[in-house]
Coordinates of C-alpha atoms and ligand atoms in Angstrom, one line a residue:
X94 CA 15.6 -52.7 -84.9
X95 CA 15.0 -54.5 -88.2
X96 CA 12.6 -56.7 -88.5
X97 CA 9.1 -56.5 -86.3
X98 CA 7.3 -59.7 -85.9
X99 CA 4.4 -59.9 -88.2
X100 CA 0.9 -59.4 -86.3
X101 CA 0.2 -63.0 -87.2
X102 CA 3.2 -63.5 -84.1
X103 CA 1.3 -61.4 -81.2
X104 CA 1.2 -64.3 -78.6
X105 CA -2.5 -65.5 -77.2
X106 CA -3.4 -63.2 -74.9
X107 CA -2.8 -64.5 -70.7
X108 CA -5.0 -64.3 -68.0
X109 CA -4.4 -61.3 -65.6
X110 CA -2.2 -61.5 -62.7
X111 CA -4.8 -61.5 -59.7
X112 CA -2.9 -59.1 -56.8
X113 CA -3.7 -59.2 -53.0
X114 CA -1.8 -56.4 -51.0
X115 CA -1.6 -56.8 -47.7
X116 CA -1.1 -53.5 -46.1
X117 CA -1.5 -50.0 -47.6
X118 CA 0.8 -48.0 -45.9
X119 CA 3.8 -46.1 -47.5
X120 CA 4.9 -49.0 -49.1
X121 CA 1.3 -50.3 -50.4
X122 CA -0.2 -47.4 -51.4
X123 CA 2.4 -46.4 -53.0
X124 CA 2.3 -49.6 -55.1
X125 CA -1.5 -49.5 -55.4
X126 CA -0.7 -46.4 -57.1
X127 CA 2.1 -46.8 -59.3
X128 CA -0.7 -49.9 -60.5
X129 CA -3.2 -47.8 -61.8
X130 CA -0.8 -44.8 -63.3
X131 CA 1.4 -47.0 -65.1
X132 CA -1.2 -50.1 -65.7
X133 CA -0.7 -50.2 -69.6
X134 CA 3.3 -50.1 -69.4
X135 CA 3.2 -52.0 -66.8
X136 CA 1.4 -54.7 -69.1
X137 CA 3.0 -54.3 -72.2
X138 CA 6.1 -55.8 -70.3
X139 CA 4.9 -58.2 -68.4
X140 CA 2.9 -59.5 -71.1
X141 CA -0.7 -59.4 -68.8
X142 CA -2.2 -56.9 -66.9
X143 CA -1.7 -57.0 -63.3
X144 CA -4.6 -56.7 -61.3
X145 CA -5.2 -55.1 -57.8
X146 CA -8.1 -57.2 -57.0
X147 CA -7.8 -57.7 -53.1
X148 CA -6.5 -55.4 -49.8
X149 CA -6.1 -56.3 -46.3
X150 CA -5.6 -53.3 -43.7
X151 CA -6.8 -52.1 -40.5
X152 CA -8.0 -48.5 -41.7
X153 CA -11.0 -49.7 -44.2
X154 CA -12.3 -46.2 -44.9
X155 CA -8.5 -45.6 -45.7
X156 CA -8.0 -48.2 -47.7
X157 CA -11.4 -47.3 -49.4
X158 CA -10.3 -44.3 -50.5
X159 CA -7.4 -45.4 -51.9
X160 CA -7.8 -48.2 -53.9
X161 CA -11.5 -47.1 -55.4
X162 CA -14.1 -49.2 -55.6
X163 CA -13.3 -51.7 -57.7
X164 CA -10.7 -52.9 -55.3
X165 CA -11.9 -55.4 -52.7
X166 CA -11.0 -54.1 -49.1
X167 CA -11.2 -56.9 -46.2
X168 CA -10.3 -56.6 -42.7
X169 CA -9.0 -59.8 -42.4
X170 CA -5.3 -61.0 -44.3
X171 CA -5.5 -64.1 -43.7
X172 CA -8.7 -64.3 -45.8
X173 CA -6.8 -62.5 -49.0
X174 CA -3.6 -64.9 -48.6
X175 CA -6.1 -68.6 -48.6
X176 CA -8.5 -66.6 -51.5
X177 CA -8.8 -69.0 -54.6
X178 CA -8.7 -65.7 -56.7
X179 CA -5.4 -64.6 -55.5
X180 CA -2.3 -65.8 -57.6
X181 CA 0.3 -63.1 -56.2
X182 CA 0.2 -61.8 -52.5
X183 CA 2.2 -58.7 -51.8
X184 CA 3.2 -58.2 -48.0
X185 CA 3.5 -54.6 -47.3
X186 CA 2.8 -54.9 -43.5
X187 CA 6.2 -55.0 -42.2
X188 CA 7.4 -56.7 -38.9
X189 CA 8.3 -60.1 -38.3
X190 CA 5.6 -61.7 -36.5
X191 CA 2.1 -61.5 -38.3
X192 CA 3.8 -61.1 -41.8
X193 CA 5.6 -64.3 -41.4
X194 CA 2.7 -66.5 -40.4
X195 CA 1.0 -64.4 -43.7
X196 CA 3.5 -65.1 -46.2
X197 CA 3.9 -68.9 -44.8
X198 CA 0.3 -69.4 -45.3
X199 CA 0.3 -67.4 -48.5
X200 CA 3.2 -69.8 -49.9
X201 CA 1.3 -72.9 -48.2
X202 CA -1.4 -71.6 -50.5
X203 CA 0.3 -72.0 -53.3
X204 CA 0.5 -67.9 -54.1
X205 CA 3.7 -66.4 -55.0
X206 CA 5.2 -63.5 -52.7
X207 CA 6.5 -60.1 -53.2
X208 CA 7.5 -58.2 -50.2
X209 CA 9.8 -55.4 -49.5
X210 CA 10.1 -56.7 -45.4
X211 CA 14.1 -57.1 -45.2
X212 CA 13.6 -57.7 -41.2
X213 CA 11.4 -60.4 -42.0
X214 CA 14.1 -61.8 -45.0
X215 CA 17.1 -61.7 -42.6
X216 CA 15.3 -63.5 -39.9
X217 CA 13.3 -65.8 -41.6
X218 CA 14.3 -65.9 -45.1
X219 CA 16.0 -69.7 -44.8
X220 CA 12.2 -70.7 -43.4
X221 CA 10.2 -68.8 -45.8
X222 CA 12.6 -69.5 -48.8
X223 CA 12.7 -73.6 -48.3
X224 CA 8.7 -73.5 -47.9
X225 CA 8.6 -71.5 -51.2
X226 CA 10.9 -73.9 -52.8
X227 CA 9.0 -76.8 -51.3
X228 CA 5.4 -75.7 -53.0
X229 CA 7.2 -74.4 -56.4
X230 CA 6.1 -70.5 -56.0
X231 CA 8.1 -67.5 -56.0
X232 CA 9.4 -65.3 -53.5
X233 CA 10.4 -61.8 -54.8
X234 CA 12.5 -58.7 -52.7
X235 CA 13.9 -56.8 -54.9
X236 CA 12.3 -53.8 -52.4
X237 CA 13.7 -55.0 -49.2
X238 CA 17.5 -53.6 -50.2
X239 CA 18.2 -50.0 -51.5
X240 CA 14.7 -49.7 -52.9
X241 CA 14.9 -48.3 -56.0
X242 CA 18.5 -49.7 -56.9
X243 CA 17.5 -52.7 -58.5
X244 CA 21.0 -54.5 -56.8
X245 CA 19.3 -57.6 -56.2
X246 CA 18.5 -58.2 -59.8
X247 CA 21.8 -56.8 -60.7
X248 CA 24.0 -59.4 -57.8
X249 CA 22.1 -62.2 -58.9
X250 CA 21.6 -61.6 -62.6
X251 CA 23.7 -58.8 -64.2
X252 CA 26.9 -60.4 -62.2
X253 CA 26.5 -63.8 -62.5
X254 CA 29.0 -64.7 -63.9
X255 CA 31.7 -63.1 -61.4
X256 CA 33.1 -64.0 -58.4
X257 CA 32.0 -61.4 -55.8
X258 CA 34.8 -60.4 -54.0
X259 CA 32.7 -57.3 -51.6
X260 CA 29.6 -55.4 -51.5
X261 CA 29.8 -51.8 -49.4
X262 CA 27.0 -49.8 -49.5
X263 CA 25.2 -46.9 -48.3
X264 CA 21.8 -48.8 -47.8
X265 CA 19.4 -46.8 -45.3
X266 CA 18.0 -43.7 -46.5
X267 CA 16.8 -42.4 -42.7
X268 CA 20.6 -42.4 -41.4
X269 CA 22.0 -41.1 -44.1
X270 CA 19.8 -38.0 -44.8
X271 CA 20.3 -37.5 -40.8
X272 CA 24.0 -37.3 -41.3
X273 CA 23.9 -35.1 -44.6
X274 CA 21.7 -32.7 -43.1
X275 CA 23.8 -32.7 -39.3
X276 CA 27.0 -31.9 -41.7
X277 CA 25.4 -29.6 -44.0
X278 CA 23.0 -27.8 -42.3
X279 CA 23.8 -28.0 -38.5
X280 CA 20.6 -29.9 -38.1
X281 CA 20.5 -31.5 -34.3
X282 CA 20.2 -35.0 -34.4
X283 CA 16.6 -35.4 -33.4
X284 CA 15.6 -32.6 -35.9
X285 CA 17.2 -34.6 -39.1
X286 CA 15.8 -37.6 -37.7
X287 CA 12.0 -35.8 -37.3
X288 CA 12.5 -34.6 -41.2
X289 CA 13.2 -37.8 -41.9
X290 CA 10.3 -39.3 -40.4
X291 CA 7.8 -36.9 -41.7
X292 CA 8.9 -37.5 -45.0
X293 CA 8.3 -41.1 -45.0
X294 CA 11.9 -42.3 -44.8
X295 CA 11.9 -44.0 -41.5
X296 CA 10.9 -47.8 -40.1
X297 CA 8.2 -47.7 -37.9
X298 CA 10.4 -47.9 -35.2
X299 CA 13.2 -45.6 -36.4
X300 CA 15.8 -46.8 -34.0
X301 CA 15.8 -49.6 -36.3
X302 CA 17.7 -46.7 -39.0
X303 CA 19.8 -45.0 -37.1
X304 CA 21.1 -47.6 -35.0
X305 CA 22.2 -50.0 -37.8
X306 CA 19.9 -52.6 -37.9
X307 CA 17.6 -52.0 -41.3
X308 CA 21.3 -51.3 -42.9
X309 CA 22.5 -55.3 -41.2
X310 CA 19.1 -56.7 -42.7
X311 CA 20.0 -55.2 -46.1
X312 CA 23.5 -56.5 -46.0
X313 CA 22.7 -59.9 -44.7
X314 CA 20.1 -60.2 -48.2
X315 CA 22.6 -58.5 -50.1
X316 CA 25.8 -61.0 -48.3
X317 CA 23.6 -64.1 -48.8
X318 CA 23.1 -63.4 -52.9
X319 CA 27.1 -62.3 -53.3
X320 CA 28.3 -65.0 -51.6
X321 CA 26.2 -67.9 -52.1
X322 CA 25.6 -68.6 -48.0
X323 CA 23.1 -68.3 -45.7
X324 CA 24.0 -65.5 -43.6
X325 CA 22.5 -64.4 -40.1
X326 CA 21.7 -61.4 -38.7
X327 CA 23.8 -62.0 -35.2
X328 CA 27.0 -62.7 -37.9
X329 CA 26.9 -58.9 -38.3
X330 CA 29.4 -56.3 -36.8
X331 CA 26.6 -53.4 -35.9
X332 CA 26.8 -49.8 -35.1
X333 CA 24.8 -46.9 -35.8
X334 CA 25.5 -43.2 -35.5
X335 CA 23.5 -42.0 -32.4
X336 CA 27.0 -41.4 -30.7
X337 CA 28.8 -39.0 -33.5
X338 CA 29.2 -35.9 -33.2
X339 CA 28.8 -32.5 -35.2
X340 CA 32.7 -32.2 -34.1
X341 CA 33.5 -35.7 -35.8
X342 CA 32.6 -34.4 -39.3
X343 CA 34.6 -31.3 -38.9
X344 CA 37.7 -33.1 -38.2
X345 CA 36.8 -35.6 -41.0
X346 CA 36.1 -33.0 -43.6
X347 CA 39.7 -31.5 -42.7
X348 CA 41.5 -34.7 -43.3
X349 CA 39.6 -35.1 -46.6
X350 CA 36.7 -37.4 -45.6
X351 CA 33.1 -38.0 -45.1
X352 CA 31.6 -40.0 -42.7
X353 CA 28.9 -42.2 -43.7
X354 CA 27.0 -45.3 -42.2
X355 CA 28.9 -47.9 -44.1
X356 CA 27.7 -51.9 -44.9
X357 CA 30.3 -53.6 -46.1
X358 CA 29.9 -57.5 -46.7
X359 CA 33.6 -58.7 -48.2
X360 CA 35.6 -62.3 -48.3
X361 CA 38.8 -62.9 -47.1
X362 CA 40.0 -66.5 -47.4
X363 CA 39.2 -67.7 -43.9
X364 CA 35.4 -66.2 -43.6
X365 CA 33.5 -63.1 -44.3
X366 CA 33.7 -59.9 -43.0
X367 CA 30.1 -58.2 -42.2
X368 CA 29.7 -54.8 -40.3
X369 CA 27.7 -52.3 -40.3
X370 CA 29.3 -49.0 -38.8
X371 CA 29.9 -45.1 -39.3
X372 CA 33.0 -45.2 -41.2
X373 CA 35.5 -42.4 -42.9
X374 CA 35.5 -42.7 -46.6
X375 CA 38.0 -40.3 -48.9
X376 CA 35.5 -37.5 -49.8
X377 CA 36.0 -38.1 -53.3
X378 CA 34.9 -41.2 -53.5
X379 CA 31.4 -42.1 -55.1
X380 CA 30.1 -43.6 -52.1
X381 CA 31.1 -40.2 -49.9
X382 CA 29.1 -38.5 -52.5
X383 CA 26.1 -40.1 -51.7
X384 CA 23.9 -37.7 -49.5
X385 CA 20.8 -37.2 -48.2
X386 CA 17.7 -40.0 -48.9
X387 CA 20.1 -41.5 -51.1
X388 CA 21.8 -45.0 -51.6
X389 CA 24.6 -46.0 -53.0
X390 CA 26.3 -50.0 -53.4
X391 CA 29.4 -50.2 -55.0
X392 CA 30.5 -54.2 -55.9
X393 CA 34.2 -55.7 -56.9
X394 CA 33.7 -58.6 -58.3
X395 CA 36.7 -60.6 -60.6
X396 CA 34.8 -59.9 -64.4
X397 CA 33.2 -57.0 -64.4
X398 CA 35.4 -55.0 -61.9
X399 CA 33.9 -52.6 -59.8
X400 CA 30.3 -51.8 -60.4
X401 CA 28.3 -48.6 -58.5
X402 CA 24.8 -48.4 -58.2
X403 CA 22.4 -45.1 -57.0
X404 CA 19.1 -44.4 -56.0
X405 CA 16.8 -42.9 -53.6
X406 CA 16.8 -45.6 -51.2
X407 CA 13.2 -44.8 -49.3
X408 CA 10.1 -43.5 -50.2
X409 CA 6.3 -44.6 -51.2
X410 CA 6.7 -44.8 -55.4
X411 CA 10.6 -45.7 -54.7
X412 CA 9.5 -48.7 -53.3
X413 CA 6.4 -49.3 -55.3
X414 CA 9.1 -49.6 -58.6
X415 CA 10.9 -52.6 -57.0
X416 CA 7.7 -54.3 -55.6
X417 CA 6.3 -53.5 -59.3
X418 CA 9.3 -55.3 -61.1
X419 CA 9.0 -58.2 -58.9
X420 CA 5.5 -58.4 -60.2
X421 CA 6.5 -58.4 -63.7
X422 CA 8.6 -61.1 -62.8
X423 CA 5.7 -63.1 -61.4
X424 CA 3.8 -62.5 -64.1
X425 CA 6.3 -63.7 -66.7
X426 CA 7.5 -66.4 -64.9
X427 CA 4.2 -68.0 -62.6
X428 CA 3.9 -70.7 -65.4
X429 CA 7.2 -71.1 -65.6
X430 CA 9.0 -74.4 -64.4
X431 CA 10.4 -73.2 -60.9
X432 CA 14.0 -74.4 -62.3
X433 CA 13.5 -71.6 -65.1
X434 CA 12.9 -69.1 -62.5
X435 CA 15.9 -66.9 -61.4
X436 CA 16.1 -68.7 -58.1
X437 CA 15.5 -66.3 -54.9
X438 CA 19.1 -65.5 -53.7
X439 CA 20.6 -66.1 -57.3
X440 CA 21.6 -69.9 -56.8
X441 CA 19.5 -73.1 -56.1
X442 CA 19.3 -73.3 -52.0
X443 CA 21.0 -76.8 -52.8
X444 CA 24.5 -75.1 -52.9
X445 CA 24.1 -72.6 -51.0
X446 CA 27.2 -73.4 -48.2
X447 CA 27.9 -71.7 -45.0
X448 CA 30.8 -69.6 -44.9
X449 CA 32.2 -68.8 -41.0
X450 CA 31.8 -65.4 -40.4
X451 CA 35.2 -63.1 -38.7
X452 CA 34.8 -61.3 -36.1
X453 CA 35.6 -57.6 -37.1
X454 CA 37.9 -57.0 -33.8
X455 CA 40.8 -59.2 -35.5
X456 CA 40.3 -57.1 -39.5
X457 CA 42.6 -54.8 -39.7
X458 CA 41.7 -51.2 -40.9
X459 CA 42.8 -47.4 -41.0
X460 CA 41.2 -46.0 -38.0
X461 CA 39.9 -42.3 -37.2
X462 CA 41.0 -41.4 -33.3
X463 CA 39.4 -38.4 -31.4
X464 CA 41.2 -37.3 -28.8
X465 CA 39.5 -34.4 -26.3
X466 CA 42.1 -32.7 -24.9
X467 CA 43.1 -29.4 -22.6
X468 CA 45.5 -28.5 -25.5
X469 CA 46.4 -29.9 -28.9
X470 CA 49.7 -28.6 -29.6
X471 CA 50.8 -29.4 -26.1
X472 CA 49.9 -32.9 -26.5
X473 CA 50.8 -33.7 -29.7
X474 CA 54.4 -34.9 -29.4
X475 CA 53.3 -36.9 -26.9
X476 CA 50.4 -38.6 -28.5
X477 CA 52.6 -39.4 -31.8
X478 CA 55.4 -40.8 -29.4
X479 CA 52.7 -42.9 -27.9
X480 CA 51.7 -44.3 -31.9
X481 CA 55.3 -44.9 -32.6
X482 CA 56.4 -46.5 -28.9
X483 CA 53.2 -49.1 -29.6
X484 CA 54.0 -49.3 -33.5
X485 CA 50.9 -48.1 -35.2
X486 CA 51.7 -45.7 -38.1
X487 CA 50.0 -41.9 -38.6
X488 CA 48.8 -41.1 -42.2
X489 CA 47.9 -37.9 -40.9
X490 CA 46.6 -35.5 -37.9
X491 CA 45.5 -32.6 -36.9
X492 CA 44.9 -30.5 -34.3
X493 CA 42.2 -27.8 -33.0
X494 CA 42.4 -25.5 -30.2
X495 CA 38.9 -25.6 -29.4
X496 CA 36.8 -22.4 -28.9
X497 CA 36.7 -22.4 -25.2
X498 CA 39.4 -23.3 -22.8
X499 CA 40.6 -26.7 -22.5
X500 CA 38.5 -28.3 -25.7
X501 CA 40.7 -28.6 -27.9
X502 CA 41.0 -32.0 -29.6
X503 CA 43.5 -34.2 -31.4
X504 CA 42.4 -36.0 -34.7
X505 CA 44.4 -38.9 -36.3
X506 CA 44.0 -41.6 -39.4
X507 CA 46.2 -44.5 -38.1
X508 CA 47.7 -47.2 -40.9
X509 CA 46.3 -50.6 -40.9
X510 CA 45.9 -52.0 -37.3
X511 CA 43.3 -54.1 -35.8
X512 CA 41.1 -52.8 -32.7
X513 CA 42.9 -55.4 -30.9
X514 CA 46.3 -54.1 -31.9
X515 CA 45.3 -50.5 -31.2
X516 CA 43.5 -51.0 -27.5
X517 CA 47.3 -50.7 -25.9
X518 CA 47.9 -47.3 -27.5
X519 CA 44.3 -46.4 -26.7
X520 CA 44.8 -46.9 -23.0
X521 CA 48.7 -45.1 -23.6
X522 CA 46.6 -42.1 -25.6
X523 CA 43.9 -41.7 -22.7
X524 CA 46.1 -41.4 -19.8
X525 CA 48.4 -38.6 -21.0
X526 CA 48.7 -35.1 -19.1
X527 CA 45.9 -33.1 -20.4
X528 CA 43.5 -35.6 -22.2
X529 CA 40.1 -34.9 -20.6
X530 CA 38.2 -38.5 -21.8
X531 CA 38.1 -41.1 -23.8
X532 CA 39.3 -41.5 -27.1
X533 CA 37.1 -42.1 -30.3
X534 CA 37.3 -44.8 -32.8
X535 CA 35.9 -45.0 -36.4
X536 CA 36.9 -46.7 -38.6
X537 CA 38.5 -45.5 -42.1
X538 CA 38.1 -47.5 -45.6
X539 CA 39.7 -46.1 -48.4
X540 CA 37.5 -47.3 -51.3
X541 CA 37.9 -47.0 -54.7
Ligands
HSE150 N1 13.8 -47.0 -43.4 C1 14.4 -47.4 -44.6 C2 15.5 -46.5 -45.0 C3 13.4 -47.5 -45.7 O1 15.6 -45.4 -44.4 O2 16.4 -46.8 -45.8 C4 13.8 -48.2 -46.9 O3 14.2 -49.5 -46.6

């Protein structure tokens, strides 16, 4: 740096940006206090302070005690959202009922909007983004996806100049700290899940984590930003990991993979493909690395290549940093002409185009087949006779004898085939001499 601006240039000094949080849960109170820790930083690069003057929750005494007295506390939202005082509203209740009647009226109000409420985004997010474009304020989520990745600033600004070819990502903390600590520590299910919850990790309802659907609302923001197109929810392929089992990472370990709760948003010419499922990935890859509480995204795009991004992708202060950086944004930008505004998903709504989305039963991909039977080496010519007779190719197998009688199991990574294309050898597979159920399907994607 050469050459500081003389004092004479220090700009007039603005107005501080007037804060109502609504909520002070994990999410708000961890924002309330990242405020007040980091309030001088915090200012010094948003060029104002940003003020905490107003909170809405339902535990007042709480609330009280967390935010001090200087802070306002009201029972009632709707009172901080239509407040004159209020230039910012930060929605940190969650849900998609009484937040999106908040953030309407907020926006009707003329307030800008931070929230870190992906459910509410992926269901409503065409509504709430129109009625924000309609009355010229800002609506901020930089929170709602991989918390403290900041991957929606970095698909929307840092790439955009590329052509985004896919987006996979590790994006919910909860499932994946369930399936590092099942694979590394034995940890039952439930257990992982309970740790998880204690420490803050998990939706309020955590069968929202570890069946899929927080990672299909992250995708769906991330898809829409990517890709240009308003993408729904029901578009998406989902399915979460309540049916693996401690013998599904063993056989994937011995073939040289990890198995990890995979989004993966990615255009073909006809469409995009949009799933959310437990999926094999080479252990060396960076997003197999990804473990515990963790997040990772990893994005091709035609410029830059491929890009990976990590972070902790739950937690109080995690989230706080995103809701914080949208607030910067605000703060910069609330005088701004709405047109010199990053718009929301990266592009004015006026060309954002709908893109048909493909139904993941007719993609083809490596698959991961289980097979539970009396005993492996018996069955194995059989099985592979059954792959070549139905012409679906084996990368590789292996077998297990199983510590008691008649468990053994047969593992194989089939080439490319589509689950369409392999239900015939399914059926073949499950009615051979000695296979004692159904056979299990994952599927495999070798990325780079
Ligand atoms: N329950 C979410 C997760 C929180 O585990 O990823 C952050 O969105």
């Amino acid at each position: 740096m050469q050459h500081l601006p003389s004092p004479d240039a220090t700009p007039a000094p603005r107005p501080p940006l007037r804060v109502g949080l609504l909520g002070i849960g994990v999410v708000g109170s961890g924002t309330a206090r990242v405020l007040v820790r980091n309030r001088e930083l915090i200012a010094g690069r948003a060029g104002r302070t940003i003020d905490l003057l107003m909170v809405a929750a339902r535990n007042l005494p709480r609330a009280r005690a967390l935010v001090g007295p200087d802070v306002e506390v009201l029972a009632d939202a709707m009172r901080v959202v239509r407040h004159p005082q209020i230039d910012v509203v930060v929605e940190a209740i969650g849900g998609c009922t009484v937040a999106r009647e908040l953030v309407l009226e907020a926006i009707a109000h003329g307030k800008h909007v931070v929230t870190a409420n992906k459910a509410l985004l992926s269901e409503h997010g065409c509504e709430i983004f129109a009625a924000a474009q309609a009355r010229g304020v800002m609506v901020a989520f930089e929170g709602a996806v991989a918390v403290s990745i900041p991957i929606v600033k970095a698909l929307r600004e840092g790439l955009a100049a590329n052509r985004v070819e896919s987006v996979a990502g590790i994006v919910n903390g909860t499932s994946n700290f369930v399936l590092t600590k099942m694979r590394g520590r034995g940890l039952s299910f439930d257990k992982a899940l309970h740790e998880a919850q204690r420490l803050g990790y998990a939706e309020a309802d955590p069968a929202f984590d570890v069946d899929g659907i927080d990672a299909a609302h992250k995708l769906v923001l991330l898809a829409s930003i990517a890709f240009g197109t308003p993408v729904r929810l029901d578009a998406v392929h989902v399915e979460g990991i309540r049916a693996l089992q401690a013998e599904d990472h063993h056989h994937a370990e011995q073939l040289g993979y990890r198995i990890k709760l995979l989004a993966v948003a990615r255009r073909h010419a006809e469409g995009l493909e949009l799933r959310v499922q437990p999926t094999l990935l080479p252990a060396s890859t960076l997003l197999a690395q990804v473990d515990g509480a963790m997040n990772g995204v990893m994005v091709h795009s035609d410029a830059a290549g491929v890009t990976f991004y990590y972070g902790a992708g739950a937690g109080s202060e995690q989230t706080a940093s995103a809701v914080i950086a949208d607030l910067v944004d605000v703060a910069r930008l609330a005088d701004a002409l709405p047109v010199q505004r990053v718009p929301a998903l990266g592009r004015q709504l006026h060309v954002m185009a709908a893109v048909p989305a493909l139904q993941v039963d007719e993609l083809p991909t490596r698959n991961y087949l289980r097979l539970p039977v009396d005993d492996a080496a018996a069955t194995l010519p059989a099985a592979l006779r059954a792959f070549s007779e139905h012409d679906i190719t084996v990368l590789a197998h292996r077998e297990t004898a199983g510590e008691a009688p008649h468990a053994g199991a047969l593992a194989f990574i089939t080439g490319e085939a589509t689950p369409l294309q392999l239900r015939p050898v399914l059926a073949a597979l499950e009615g051979l001499p000695g296979v004692r159920g159904p056979v299990v399907r994952l599927c495999v994607q070798p990325l780079s």
